[in-house]
Coordinates of C-alpha atoms and ligand atoms in Angstrom, one line a residue:
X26 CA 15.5 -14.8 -12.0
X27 CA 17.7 -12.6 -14.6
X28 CA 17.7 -8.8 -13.8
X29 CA 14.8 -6.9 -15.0
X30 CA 15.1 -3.4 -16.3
X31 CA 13.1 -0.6 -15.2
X32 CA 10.6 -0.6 -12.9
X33 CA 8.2 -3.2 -11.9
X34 CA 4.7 -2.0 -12.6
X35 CA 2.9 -2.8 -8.9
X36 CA -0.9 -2.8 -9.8
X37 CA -2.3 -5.1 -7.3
X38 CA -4.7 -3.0 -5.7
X39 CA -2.2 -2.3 -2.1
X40 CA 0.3 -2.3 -1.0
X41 CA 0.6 0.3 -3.9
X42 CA 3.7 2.3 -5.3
X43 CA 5.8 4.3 -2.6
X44 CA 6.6 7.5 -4.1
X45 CA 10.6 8.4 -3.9
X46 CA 9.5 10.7 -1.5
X47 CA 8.2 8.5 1.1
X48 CA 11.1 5.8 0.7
X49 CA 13.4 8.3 1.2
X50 CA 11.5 9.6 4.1
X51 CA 11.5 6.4 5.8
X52 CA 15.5 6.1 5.2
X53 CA 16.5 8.7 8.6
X54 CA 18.1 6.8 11.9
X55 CA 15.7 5.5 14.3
X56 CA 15.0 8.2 17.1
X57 CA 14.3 7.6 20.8
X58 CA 10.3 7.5 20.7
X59 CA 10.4 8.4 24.1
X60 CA 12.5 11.7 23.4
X61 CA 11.1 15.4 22.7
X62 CA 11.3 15.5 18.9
X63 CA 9.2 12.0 18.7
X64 CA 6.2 13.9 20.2
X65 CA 6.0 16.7 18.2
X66 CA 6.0 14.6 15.3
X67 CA 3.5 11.9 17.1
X68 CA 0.8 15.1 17.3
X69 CA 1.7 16.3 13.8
X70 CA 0.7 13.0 11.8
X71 CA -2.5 12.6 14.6
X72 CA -3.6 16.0 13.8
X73 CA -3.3 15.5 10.0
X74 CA -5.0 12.5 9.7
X75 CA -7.7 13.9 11.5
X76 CA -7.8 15.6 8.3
X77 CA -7.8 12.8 6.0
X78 CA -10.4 11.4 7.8
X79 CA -12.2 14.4 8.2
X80 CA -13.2 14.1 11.9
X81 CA -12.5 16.5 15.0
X82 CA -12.5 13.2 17.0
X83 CA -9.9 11.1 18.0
X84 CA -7.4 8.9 16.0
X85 CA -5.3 6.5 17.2
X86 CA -1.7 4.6 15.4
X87 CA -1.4 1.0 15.6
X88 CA 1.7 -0.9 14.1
X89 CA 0.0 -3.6 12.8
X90 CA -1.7 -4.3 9.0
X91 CA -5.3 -3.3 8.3
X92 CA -6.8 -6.6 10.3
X93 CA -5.6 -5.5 13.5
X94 CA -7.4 -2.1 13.3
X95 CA -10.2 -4.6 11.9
X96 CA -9.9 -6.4 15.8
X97 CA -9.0 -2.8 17.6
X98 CA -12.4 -1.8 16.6
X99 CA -14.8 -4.6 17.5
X100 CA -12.5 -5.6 20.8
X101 CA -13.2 -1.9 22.1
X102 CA -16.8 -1.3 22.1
X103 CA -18.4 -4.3 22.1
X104 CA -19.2 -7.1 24.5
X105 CA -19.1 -11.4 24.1
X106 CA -22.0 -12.4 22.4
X107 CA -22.7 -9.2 20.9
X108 CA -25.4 -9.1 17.9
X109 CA -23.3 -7.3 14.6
X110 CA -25.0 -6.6 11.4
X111 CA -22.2 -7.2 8.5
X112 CA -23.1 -7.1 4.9
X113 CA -21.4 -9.4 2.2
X114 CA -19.8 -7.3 -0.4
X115 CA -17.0 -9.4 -1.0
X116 CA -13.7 -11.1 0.4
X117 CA -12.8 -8.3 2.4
X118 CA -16.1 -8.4 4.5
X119 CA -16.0 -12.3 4.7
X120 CA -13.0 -12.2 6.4
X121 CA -14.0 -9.2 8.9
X122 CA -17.0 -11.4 9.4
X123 CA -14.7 -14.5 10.3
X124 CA -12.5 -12.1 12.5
X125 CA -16.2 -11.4 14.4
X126 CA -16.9 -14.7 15.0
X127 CA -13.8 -15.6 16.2
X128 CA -13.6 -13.1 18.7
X129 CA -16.9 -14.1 19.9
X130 CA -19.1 -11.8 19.0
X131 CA -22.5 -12.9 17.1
X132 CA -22.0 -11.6 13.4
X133 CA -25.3 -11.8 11.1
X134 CA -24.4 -11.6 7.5
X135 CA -26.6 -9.7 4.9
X136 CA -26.6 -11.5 1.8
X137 CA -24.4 -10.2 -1.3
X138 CA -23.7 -10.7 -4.7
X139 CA -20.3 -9.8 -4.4
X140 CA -21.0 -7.0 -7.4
X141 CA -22.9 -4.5 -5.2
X142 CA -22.5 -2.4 -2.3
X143 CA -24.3 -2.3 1.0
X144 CA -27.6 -1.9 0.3
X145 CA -29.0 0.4 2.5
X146 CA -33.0 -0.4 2.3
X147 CA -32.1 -4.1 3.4
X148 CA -29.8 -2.8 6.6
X149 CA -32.7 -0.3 7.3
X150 CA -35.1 -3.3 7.0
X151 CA -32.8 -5.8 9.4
X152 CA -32.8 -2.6 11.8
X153 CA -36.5 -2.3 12.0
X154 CA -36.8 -5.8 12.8
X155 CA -34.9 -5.5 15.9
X156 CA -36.8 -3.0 18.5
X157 CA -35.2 -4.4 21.1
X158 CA -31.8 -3.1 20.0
X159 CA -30.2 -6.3 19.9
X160 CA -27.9 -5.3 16.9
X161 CA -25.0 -3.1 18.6
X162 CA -22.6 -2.7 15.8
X163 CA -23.3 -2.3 12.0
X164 CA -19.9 -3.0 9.9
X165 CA -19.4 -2.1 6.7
X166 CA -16.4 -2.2 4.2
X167 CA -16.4 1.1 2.3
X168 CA -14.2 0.0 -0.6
X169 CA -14.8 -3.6 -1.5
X170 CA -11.1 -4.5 -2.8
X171 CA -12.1 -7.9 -3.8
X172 CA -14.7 -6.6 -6.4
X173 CA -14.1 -2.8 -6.7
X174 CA -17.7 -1.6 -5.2
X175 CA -17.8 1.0 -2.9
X176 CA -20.7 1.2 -0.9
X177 CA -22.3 4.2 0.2
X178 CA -22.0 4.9 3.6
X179 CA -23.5 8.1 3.9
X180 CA -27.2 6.8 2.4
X181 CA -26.7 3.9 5.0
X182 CA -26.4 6.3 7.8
X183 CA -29.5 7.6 7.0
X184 CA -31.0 4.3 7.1
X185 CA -30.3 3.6 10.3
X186 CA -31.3 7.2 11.5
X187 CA -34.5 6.7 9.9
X188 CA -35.1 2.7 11.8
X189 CA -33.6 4.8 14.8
X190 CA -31.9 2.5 15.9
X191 CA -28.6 3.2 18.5
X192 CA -26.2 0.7 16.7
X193 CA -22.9 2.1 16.3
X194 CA -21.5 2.5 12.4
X195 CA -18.3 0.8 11.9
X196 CA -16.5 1.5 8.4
X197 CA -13.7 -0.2 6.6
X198 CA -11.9 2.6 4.7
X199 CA -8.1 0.3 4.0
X200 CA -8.6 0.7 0.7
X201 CA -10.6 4.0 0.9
X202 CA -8.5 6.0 2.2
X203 CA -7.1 9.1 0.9
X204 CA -8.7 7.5 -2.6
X205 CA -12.0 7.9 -2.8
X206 CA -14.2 10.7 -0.6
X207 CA -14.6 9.8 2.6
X208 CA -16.3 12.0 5.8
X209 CA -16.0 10.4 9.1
X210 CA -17.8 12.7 10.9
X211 CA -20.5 14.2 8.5
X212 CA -21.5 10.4 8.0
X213 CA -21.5 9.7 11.7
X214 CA -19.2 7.1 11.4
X215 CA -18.4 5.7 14.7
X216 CA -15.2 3.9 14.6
X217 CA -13.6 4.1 10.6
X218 CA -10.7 1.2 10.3
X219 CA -7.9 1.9 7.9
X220 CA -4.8 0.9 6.8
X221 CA -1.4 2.6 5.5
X222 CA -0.3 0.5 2.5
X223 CA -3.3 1.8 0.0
X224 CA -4.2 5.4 -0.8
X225 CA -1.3 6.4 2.0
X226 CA 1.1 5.4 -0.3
X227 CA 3.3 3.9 2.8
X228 CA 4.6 0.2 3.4
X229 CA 2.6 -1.9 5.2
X230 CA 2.7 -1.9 8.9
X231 CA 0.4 0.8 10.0
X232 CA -3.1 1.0 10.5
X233 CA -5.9 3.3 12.5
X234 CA -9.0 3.5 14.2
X235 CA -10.7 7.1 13.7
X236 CA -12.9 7.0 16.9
X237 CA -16.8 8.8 17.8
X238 CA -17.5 10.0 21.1
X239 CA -20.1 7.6 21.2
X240 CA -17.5 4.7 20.4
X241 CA -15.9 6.1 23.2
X242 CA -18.6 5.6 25.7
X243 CA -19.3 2.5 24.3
X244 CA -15.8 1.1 25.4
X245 CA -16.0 2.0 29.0
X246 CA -18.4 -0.4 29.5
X247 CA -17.8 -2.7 26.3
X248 CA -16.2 -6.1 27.8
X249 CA -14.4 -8.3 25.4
X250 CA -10.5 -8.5 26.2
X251 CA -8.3 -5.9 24.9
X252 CA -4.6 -4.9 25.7
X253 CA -2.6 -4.3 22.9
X254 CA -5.7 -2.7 21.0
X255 CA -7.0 -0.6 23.8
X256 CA -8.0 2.4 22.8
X257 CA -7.8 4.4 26.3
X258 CA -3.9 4.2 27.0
X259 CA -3.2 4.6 23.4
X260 CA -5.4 7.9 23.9
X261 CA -3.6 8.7 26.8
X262 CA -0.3 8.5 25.8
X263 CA -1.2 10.3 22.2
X264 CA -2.2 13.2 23.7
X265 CA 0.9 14.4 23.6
X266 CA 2.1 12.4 20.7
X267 CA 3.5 9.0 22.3
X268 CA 2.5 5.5 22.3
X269 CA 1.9 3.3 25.0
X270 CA 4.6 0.6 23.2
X271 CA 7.4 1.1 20.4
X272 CA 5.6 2.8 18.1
X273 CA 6.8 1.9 14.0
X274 CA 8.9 4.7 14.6
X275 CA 9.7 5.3 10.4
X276 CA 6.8 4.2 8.7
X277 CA 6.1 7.3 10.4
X278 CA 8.3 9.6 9.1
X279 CA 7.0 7.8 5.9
X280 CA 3.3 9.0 7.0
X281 CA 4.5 12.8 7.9
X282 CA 5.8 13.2 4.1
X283 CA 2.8 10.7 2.5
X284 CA 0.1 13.5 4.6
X285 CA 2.3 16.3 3.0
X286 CA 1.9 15.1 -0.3
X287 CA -1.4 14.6 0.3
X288 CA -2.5 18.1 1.3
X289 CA -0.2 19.7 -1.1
X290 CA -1.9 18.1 -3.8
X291 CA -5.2 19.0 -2.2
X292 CA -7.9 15.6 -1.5
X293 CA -10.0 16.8 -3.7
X294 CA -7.7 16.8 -6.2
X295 CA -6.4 13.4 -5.2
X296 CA -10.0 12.0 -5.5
X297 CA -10.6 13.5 -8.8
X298 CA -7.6 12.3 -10.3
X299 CA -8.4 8.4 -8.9
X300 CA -12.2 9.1 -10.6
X301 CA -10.6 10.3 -13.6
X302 CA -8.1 6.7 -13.9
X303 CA -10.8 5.2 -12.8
X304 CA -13.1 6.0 -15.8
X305 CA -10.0 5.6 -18.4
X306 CA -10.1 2.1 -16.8
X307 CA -13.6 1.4 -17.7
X308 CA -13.6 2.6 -20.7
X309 CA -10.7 0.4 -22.0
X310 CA -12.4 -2.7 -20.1
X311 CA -15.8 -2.0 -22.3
X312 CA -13.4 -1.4 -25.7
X313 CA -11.6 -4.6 -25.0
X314 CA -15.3 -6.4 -24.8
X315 CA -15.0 -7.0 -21.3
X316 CA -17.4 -6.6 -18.3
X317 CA -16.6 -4.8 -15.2
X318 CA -17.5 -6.5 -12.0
X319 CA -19.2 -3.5 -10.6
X320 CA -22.6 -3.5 -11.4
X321 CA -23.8 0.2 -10.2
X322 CA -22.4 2.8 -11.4
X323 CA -23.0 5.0 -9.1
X324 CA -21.1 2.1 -6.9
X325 CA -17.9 2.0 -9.1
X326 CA -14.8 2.4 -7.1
X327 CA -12.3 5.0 -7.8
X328 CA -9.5 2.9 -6.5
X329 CA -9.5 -0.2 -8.6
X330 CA -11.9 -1.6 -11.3
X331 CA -12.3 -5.9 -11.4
X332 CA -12.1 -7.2 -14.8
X333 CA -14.3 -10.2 -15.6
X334 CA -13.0 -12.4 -18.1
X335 CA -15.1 -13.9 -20.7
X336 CA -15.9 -17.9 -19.6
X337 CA -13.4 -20.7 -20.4
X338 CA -10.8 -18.0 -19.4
X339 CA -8.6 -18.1 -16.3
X340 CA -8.1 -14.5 -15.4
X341 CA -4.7 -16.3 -13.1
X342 CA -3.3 -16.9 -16.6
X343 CA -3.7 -13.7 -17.5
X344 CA -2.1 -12.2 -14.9
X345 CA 0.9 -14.9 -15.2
X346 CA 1.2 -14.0 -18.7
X347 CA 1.2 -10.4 -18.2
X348 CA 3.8 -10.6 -14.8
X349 CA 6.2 -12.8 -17.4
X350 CA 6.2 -10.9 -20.2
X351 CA 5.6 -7.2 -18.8
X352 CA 7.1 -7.5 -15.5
X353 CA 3.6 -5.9 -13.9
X354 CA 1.6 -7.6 -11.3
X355 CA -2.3 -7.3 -11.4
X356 CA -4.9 -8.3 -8.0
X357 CA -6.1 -11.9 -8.5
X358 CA -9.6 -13.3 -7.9
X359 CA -10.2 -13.4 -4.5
X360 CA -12.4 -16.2 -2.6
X361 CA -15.5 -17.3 -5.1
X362 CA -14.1 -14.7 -7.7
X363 CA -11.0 -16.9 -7.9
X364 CA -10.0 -17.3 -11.6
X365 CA -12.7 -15.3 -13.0
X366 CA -11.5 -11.7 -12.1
X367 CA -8.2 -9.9 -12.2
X368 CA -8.1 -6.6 -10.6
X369 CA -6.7 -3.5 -11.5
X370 CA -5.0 -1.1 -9.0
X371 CA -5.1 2.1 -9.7
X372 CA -5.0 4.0 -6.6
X373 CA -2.5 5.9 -4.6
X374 CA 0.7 7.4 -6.0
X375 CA -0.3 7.2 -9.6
X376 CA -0.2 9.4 -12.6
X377 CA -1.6 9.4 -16.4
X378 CA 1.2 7.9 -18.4
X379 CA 1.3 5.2 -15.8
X380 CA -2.0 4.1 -16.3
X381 CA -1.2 4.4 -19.9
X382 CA 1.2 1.9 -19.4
X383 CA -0.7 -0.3 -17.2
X384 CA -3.2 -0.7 -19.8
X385 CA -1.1 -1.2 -22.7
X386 CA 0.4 -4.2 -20.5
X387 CA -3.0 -6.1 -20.2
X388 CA -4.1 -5.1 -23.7
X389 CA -0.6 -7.2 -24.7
X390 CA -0.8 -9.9 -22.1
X391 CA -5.3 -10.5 -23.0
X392 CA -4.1 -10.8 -26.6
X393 CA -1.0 -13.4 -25.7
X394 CA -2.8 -15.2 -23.2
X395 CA -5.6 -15.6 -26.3
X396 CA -8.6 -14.2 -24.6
X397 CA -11.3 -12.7 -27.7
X398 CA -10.7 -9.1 -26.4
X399 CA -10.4 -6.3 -29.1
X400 CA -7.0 -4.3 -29.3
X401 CA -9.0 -1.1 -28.2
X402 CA -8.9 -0.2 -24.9
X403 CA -5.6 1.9 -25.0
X404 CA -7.0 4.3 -27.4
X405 CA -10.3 4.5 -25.3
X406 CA -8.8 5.2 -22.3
X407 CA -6.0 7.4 -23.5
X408 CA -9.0 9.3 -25.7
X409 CA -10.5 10.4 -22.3
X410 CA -7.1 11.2 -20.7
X411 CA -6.4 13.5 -23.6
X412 CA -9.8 15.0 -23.3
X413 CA -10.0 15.7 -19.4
X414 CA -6.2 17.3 -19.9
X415 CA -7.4 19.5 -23.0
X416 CA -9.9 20.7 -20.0
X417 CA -12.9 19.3 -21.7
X418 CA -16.2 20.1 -19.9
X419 CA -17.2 17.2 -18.5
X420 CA -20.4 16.8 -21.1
X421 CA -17.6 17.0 -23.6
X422 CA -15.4 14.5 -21.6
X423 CA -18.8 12.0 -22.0
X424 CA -18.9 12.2 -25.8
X425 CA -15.1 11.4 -25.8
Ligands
PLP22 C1 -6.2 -4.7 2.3 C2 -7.6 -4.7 3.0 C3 -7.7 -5.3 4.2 C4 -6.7 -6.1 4.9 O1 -5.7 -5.3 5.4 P1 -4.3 -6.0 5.8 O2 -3.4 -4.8 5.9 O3 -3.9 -7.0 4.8 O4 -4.5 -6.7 7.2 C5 -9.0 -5.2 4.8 N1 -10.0 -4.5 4.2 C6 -9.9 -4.0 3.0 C7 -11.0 -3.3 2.4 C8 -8.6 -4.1 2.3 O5 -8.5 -3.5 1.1

């Protein structure tokens, strides 16, 4: 392939854009991650993604993609044969699901439509139903990145306080984040899985388990195998900022500067900024004549919005065209939303004039590929940009 100019737009939703920052965070010599300097900065990024995940609790480093915090979760406090309430939301929680079942554990599946969250009256329901506590685990995928739902953890914890019922509340946050609010221990999330090449902004390669007391109970007498995923010597040694193995020594000088950013722009700040791309994104999707795959809006994900395109169309073509011509890559369809979605990433390291641009490159590529879409959505989006940087109220910000 011939040399492209400027930069490739990456909107797939993660791995996402590394800021300059990060990359040239990363770029420093290897250190000994036995030596003196590798454990301050082991307890510095511990302690600040307590932050990020907002829990006093403990947090634990794996080198490994989101899946094997996925595994380091379920291995740790549960037992062969275990009962687990899942809930279909998409892709993302089929394939935890798979991951259940292959390790043995007994996964029931709460029926989906793959445009909605987790519906907390039906998980209260399925609790109520089981008084004899069979149910030890109830896993949920915060951010659905195959359909761009985000379910709503906090409601479903009070679901299953009000079945009281003793399961413990496992969360998928990979593509949550650092995105999207999130509260670990407000929620009384047990064990939250997450991931670093998302809303962290990093590479891929590292992932984490944000761990409850009560998950910690649990996995002193939970009895599938563990090793590599055990939660106790990783505990141990991360105490005082070590790792039981070769930690991925500079993805984590990536994830020292990545939490700076973070907390220098403020979370809140980083959440409202994903909302407000978020609705720009929407509003171009409805002024193109386009549905978004979110049903609920009080479900719609801050971190990416799934396009549906009209019948007849493959959203795969669309995203071809668009890569070809605009040098940008959009999400595809994933499992049964193969060739009728394409996904927008707009989370992480991400700013106005790049959405701008992101937009402008599907408007383009809907009208080559010859999808019936109007030649609106810029303007709609970049209507409420220029309103919410005016400082419009957010009444006013509605009427833009
Ligand atoms: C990306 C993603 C995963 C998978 O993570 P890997 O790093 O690819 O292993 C799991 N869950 C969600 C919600 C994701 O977005």
């Amino acid at each position: 392939m011939s040399h492209r100019a400027g930069r490739h737009f990456l909107q797939i939703p993660g791995p996402t854009n590394v800021p300059d920052r990060v990359l040239r965070a990363i770029d420093f010599p290897t250190m000994d991650h036995r030596g003196p300097e590798f454990g301050e900065l082991g307890k510095s990024v511990i302690a600040d993604l307590k932050k990020a995940f907002k829990t006093a609790g403990d947090v634990v480093i794996y080198p490994a993609s989101g899946t094997g915090a996925w595994e380091a979760a379920l291995v740790n406090a549960l037992s062969p044969g275990d009962a687990v309430l899942m809930y279909e939301t998409g892709q993302f929680a089929a394939l935890w699901h798979k991951l259940a079942t292959r390790l043995g554990l007994a996964p029931e599946f709460l029926p989906g439509d793959w445009r909605s969250g987790a519906d907390p009256v039906a998980i209260g329901d399925r609790l109520r139903a089981d008084p004899q506590h069979q149910i030890k685990a109830v896993c949920l995928v915060h951010n659905e990145t195959s359909t761009g739902v985000t379910s709503r953890i906090a409601d479903v914890r009070k679901a299953i306080d009000a079945a009281k019922h003793p399961a413990l509340l496992m969360v998928d946050t990979i593509s949550s984040l650092a995105s999207i609010d999130y509260r670990h221990d407000e929620w009384g999330v047990d064990v939250t899985v997450a991931g670093s090449q998302k809303g962290l902004m990093l590479p891929p390669g590292l992932s984490f388990n944000a761990i409850s007391r009560k998950a910690l109970e649990a996995s002193k007498t939970a009895k599938l195998p563990r090793s590599y995923w055990a939660w106790d010597e990783m505990l141990a040694s991360g105490k005082n900022g070590y790792f039981p193995y070769t930690p991925a020594t500079n993805l984590l000088y990536g994830l020292r500067e990545a939490l700076d950013m973070l907390f220098e722009e403020g979370l809140d700040n980083v959440f409202a900024r994903h909302a407000r791309h978020a609705e720009a994104t929407r509003r171009a999707v409805r002024a193109w004549g386009l549905e978004v795959l979110a049903r609920n809006p009080a479900e719609y994900s801050g971190a990416l919005t799934a396009v549906l395109v009209p019948t007849g169309v493959d959203a795969d073509h669309v995203r071809k065209v668009i890569l070809e011509h605009f040098d940008m890559s959009l999400g595809t369809g994933l499992g049964k939303l193969a060739g009728k979605v394409f996904r927008i990433g707009h989370l992480g390291d991400f700013n106005d004039l790049m959405l701008m641009g992101t937009l402008a490159g599907v408007e383009m590529g809907l009208q080559i590929a010859g999808v019936k879409a109007k030649p609106a959505g810029v303007q709609a989006a970049m209507d409420y940009l220029f309103a919410c940087a005016r400082g419009a109220t957010p009444v006013q910000r509605a009427a833009a």
